[in-house]
Short mmCIF file of C-alpha atoms and ligand atoms in Angstrom, two decimals:
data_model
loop_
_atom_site.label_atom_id
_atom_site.label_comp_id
_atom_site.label_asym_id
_atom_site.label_seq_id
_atom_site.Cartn_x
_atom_site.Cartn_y
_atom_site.Cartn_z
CA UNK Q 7 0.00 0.00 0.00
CA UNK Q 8 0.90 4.04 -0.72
CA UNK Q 9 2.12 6.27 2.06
CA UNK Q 10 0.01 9.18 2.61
CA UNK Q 11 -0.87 11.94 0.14
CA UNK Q 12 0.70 14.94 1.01
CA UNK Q 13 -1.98 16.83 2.47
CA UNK Q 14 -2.71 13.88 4.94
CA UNK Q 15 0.46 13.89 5.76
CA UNK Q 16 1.01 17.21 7.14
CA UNK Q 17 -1.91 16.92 9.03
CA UNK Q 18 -0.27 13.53 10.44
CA UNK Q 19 2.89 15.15 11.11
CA UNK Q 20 1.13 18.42 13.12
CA UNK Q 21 -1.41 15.80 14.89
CA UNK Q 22 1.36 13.69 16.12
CA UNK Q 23 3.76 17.04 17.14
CA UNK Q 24 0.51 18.31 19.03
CA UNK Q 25 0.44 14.99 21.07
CA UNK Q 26 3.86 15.83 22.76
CA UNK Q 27 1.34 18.29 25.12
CA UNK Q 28 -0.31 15.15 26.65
CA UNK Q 29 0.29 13.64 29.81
CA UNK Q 30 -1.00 10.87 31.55
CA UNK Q 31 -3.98 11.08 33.34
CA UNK Q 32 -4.95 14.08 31.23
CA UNK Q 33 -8.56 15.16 29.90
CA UNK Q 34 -8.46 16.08 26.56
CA UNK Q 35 -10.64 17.79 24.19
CA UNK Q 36 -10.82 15.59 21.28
CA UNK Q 37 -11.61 18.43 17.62
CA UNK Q 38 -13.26 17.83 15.15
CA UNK Q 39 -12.37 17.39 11.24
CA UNK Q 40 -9.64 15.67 8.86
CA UNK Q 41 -6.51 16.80 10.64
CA UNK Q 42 -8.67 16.21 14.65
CA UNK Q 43 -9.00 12.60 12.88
CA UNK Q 44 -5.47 11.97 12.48
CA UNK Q 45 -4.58 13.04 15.92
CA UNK Q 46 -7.53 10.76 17.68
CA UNK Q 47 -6.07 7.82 15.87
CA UNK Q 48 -2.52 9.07 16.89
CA UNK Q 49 -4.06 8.95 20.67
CA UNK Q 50 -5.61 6.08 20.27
CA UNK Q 51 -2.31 4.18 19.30
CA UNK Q 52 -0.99 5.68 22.66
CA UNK Q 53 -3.46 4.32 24.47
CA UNK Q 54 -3.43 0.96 23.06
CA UNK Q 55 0.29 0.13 22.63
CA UNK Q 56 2.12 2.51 25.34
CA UNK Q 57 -1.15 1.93 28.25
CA UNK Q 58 -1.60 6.20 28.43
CA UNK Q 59 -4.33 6.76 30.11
CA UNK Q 60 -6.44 9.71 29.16
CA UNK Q 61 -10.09 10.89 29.10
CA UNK Q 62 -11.15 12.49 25.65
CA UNK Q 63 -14.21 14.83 25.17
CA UNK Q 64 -15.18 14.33 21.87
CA UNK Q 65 -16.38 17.92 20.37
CA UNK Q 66 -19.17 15.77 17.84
CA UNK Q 67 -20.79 12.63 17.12
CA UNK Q 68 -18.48 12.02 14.23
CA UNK Q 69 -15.07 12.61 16.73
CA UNK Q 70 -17.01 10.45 19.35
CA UNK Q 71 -17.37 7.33 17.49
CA UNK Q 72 -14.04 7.71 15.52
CA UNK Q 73 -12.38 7.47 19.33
CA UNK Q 74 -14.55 4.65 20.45
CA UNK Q 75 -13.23 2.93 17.19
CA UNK Q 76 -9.40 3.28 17.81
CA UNK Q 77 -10.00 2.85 21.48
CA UNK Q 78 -9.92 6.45 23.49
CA UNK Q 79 -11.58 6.16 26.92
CA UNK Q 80 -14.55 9.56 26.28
CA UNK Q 81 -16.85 10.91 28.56
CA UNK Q 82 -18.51 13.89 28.55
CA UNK Q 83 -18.22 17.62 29.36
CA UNK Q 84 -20.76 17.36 32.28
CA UNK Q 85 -18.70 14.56 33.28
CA UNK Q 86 -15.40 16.21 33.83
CA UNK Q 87 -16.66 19.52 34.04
CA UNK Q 88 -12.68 20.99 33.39
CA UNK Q 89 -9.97 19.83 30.78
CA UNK Q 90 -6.31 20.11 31.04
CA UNK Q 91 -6.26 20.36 27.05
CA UNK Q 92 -7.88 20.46 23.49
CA UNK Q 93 -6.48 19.79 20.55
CA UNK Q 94 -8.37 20.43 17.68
CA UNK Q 95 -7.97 22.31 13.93
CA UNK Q 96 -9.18 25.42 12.11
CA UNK Q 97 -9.77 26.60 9.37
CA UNK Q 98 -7.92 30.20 9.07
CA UNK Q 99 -5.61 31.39 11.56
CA UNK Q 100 -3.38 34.63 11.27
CA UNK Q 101 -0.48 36.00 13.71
CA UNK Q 102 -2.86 36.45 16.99
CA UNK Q 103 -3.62 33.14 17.05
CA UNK Q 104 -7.55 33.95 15.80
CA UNK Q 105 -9.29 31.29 14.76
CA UNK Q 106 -12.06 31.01 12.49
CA UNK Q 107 -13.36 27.57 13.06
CA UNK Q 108 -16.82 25.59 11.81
CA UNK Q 109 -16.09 24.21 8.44
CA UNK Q 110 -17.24 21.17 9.69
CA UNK Q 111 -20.34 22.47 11.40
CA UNK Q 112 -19.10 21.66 15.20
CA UNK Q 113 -17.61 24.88 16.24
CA UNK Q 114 -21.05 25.17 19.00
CA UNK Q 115 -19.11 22.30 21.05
CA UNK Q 116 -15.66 22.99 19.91
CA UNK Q 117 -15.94 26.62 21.68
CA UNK Q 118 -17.20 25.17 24.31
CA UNK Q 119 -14.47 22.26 25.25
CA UNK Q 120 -12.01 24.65 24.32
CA UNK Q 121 -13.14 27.20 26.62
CA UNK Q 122 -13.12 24.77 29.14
CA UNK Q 123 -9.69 23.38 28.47
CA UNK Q 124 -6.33 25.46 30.53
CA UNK Q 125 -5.11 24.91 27.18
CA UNK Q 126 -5.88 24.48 23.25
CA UNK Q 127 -3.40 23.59 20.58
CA UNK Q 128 -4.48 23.49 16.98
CA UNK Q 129 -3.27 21.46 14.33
CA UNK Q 130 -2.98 22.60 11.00
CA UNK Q 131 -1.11 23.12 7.40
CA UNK Q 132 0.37 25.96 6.03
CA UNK Q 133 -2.32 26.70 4.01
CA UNK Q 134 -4.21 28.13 6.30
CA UNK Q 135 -2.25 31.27 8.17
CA UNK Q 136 -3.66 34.46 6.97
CA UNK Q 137 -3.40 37.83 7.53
CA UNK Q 138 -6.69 39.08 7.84
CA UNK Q 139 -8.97 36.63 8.74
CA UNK Q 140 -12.48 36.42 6.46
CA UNK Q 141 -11.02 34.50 3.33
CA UNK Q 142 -12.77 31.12 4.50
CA UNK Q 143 -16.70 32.27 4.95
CA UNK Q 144 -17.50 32.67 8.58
CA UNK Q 145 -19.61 29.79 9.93
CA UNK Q 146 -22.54 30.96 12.52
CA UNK Q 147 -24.86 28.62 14.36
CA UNK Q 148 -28.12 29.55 14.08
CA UNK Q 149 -31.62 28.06 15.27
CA UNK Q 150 -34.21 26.58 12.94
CA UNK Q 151 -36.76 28.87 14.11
CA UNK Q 152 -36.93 31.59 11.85
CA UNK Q 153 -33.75 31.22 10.33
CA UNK Q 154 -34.54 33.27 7.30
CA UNK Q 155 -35.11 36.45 9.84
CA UNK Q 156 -31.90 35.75 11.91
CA UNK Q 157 -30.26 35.94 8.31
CA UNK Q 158 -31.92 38.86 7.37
CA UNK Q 159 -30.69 40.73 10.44
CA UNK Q 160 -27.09 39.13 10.42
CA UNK Q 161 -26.47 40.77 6.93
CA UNK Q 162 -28.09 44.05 8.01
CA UNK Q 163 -25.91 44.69 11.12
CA UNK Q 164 -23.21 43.85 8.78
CA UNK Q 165 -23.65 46.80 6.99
CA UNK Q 166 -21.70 48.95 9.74
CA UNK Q 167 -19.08 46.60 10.20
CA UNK Q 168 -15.64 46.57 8.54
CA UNK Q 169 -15.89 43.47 6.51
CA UNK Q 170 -15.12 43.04 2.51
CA UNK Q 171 -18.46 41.06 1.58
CA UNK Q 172 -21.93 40.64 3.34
CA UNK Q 173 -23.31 37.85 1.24
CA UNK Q 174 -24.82 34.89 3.71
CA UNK Q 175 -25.85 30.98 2.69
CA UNK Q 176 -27.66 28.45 4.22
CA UNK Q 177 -25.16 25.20 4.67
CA UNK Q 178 -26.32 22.40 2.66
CA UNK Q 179 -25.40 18.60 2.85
CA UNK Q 180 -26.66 17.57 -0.44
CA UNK Q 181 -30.20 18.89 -1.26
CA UNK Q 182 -31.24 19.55 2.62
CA UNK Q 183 -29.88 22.30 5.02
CA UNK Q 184 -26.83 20.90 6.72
CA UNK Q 185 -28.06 19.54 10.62
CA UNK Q 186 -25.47 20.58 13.65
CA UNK Q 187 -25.03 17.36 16.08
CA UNK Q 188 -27.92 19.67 18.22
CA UNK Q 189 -29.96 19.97 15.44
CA UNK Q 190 -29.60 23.77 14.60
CA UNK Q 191 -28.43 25.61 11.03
CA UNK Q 192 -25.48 26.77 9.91
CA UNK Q 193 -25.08 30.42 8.10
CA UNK Q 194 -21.34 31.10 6.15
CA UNK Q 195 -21.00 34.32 5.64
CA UNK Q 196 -19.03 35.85 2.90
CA UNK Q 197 -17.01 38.36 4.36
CA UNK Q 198 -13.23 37.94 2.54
CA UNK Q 199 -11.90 40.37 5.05
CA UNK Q 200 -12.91 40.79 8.67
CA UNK Q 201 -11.35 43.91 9.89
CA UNK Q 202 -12.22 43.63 13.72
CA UNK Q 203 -12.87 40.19 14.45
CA UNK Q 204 -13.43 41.15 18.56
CA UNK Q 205 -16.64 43.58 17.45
CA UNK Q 206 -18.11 41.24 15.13
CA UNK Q 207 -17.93 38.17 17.79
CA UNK Q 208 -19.96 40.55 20.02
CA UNK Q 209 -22.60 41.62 17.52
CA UNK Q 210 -23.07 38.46 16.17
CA UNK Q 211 -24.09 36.92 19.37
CA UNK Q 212 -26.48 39.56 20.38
CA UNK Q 213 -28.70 38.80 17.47
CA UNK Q 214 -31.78 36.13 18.24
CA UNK Q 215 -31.53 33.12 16.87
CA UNK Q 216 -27.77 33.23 16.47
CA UNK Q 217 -26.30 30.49 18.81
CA UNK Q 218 -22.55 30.63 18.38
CA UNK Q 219 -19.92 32.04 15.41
CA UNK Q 220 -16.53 30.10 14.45
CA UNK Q 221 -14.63 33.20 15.54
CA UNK Q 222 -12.18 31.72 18.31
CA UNK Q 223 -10.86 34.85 19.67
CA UNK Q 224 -8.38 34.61 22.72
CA UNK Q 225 -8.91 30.81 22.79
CA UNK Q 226 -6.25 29.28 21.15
CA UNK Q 227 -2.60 29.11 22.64
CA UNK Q 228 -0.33 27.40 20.38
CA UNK Q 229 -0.79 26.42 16.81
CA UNK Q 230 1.05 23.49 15.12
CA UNK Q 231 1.45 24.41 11.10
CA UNK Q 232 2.58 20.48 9.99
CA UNK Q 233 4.19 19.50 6.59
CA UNK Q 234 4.60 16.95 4.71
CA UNK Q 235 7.99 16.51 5.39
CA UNK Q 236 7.77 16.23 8.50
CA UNK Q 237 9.09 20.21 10.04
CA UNK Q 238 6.50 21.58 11.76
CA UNK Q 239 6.42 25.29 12.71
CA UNK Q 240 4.86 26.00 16.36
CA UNK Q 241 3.13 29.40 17.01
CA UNK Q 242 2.87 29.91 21.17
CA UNK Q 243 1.29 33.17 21.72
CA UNK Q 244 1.90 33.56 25.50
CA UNK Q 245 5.41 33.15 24.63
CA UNK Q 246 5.33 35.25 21.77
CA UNK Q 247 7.45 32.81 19.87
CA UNK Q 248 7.63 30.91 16.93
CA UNK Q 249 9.90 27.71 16.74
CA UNK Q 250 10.79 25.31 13.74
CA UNK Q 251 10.95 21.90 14.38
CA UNK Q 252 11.21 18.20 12.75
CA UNK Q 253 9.10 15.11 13.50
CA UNK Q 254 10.81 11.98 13.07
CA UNK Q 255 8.87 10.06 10.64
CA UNK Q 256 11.54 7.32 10.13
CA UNK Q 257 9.54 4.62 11.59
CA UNK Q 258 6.24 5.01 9.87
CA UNK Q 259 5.91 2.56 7.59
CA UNK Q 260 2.48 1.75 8.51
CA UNK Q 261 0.89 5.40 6.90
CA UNK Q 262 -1.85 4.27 4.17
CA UNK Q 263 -4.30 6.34 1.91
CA UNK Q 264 -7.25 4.79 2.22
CA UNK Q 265 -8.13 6.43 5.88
CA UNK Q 266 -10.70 8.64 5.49
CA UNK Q 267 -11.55 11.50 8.22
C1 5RP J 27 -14.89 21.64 12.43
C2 5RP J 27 -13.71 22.53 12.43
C3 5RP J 27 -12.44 21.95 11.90
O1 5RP J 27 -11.49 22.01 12.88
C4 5RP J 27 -11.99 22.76 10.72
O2 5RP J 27 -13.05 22.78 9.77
C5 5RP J 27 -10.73 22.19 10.09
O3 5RP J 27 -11.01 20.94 9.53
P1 5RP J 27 -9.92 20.11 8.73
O4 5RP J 27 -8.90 19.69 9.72
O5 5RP J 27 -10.69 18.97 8.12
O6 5RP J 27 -9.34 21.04 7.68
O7 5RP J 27 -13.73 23.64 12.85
O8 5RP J 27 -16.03 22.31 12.87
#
């Protein structure tokens, strides 16, 4: 069998630099996505073949049942009530360490874990540090109820705000609006730029209906930027620094393509 595609395997190579943060005995926010995938199954290898013990909080159904699969002890958040860490990815970052987060409609629960966590790392590729956040459309959880007036007044209120676009969609999976794992909606909006991330966090959250946006703002203390050849670059904003690094990848012959997130 192939090694891993490229892409895969930066998100391998920034999963399994993230994991150096664990320690036993350790709750742990499990993300959710492709590159949140690659570092369950990473923890999940721990668990099995070097006995760490850990509790995960899975941040979706989908991150859930992936870490049942490879074997990650989970509980919940009312469970544990506090985590030590989360490690999960985004999909934009730039040089504050703001997130925008949601692509794959979980960012409700993923701001929540990670709020509770003393610590989040995020795993990601190069592709996605930006300068000005807004490029990927801005994900924002709304309520069925009345969805189409919650819309109406997100991209009025956007009218005073520094942002390069205003256009908002409804998700869809297929044909049918795209379902959250609690059953709400999910709005992108178009903005290309967001000038002042911090004031549109606030005024998106005042609106009814809105339940959460995918701006992490203050959240997020390191981020891991893997590549394929195995250098990572790690971002630590309380430290104000930013390291380069190598993962050994000698002794992974056991990388395939057909895993799918
Ligand atoms: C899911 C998320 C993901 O972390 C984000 O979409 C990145 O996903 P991927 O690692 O597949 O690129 O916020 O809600």
């Amino acid at each position: 069998m192939a090694k891993l595609n490229p892409i895969d395997m930066a998100k391998y190579v920034s999963a399994r630099r993230a994991l150096d943060y664990v320690e036993d005995g350790m709750r742990i926010g499990l993300g959710t996505g492709s590159t949140a995938a690659w570092m369950v199954r990473c923890l999940g290898d721990m668990v099995r073949e070097d006995g760490l013990r850990v509790t995960g909080v899975p941040t979706s159904s989908r991150t859930a049942e992936l870490a049942r699969e490879v074997g990650v002890p989970i509980a919940t958040l009312e469970d544990v009530k506090w985590l030590d860490l989360t490690i999960d990815g985004a999909d934009e970052f730039d040089d504050d360490l703001a997130l925008i987060k949601g692509g794959g409609g979980a960012l409700l629960q993923e701001k929540i874990v990670a709020t509770a966590s003393d610590m989040m790392v995020v795993i990601t590729d190069p592709g996605k540090k930006v300068d000005t956040l807004g490029a990927f459309p801005l994900p924002v959880e709304v309520i069925p109820f009345g969805w189409q007036t919650t819309k109406a007044l997100i991209e009025e209120s956007l009218v005073g705000m520094d942002v390069g676009g205003r256009s908002t969609t409804l998700r869809l999976n297929r044909d049918a609006p795209f379902r959250t794992d609690e059953g709400n909606l999910i709005l992108d909006l178009h903005l290309r730029r967001i000038g002042n991330p911090r004031q549109l966090s606030l005024l998106l959250n005042q609106i009814p209906g809105v339940v959460e946006n995918g701006l992490f703002l203050d959240i997020c203390d390191v981020v891991v930027v893997g590549a394929a050849d195995g250098s990572v670059e790690l971002r630590d904003v309380n430290n104000g620094t930013v390291r380069q690094e190598r993962v050994d990848l000698e002794a992974e012959d056991n990388l395939f393509t057909d895993v799918t997130d």
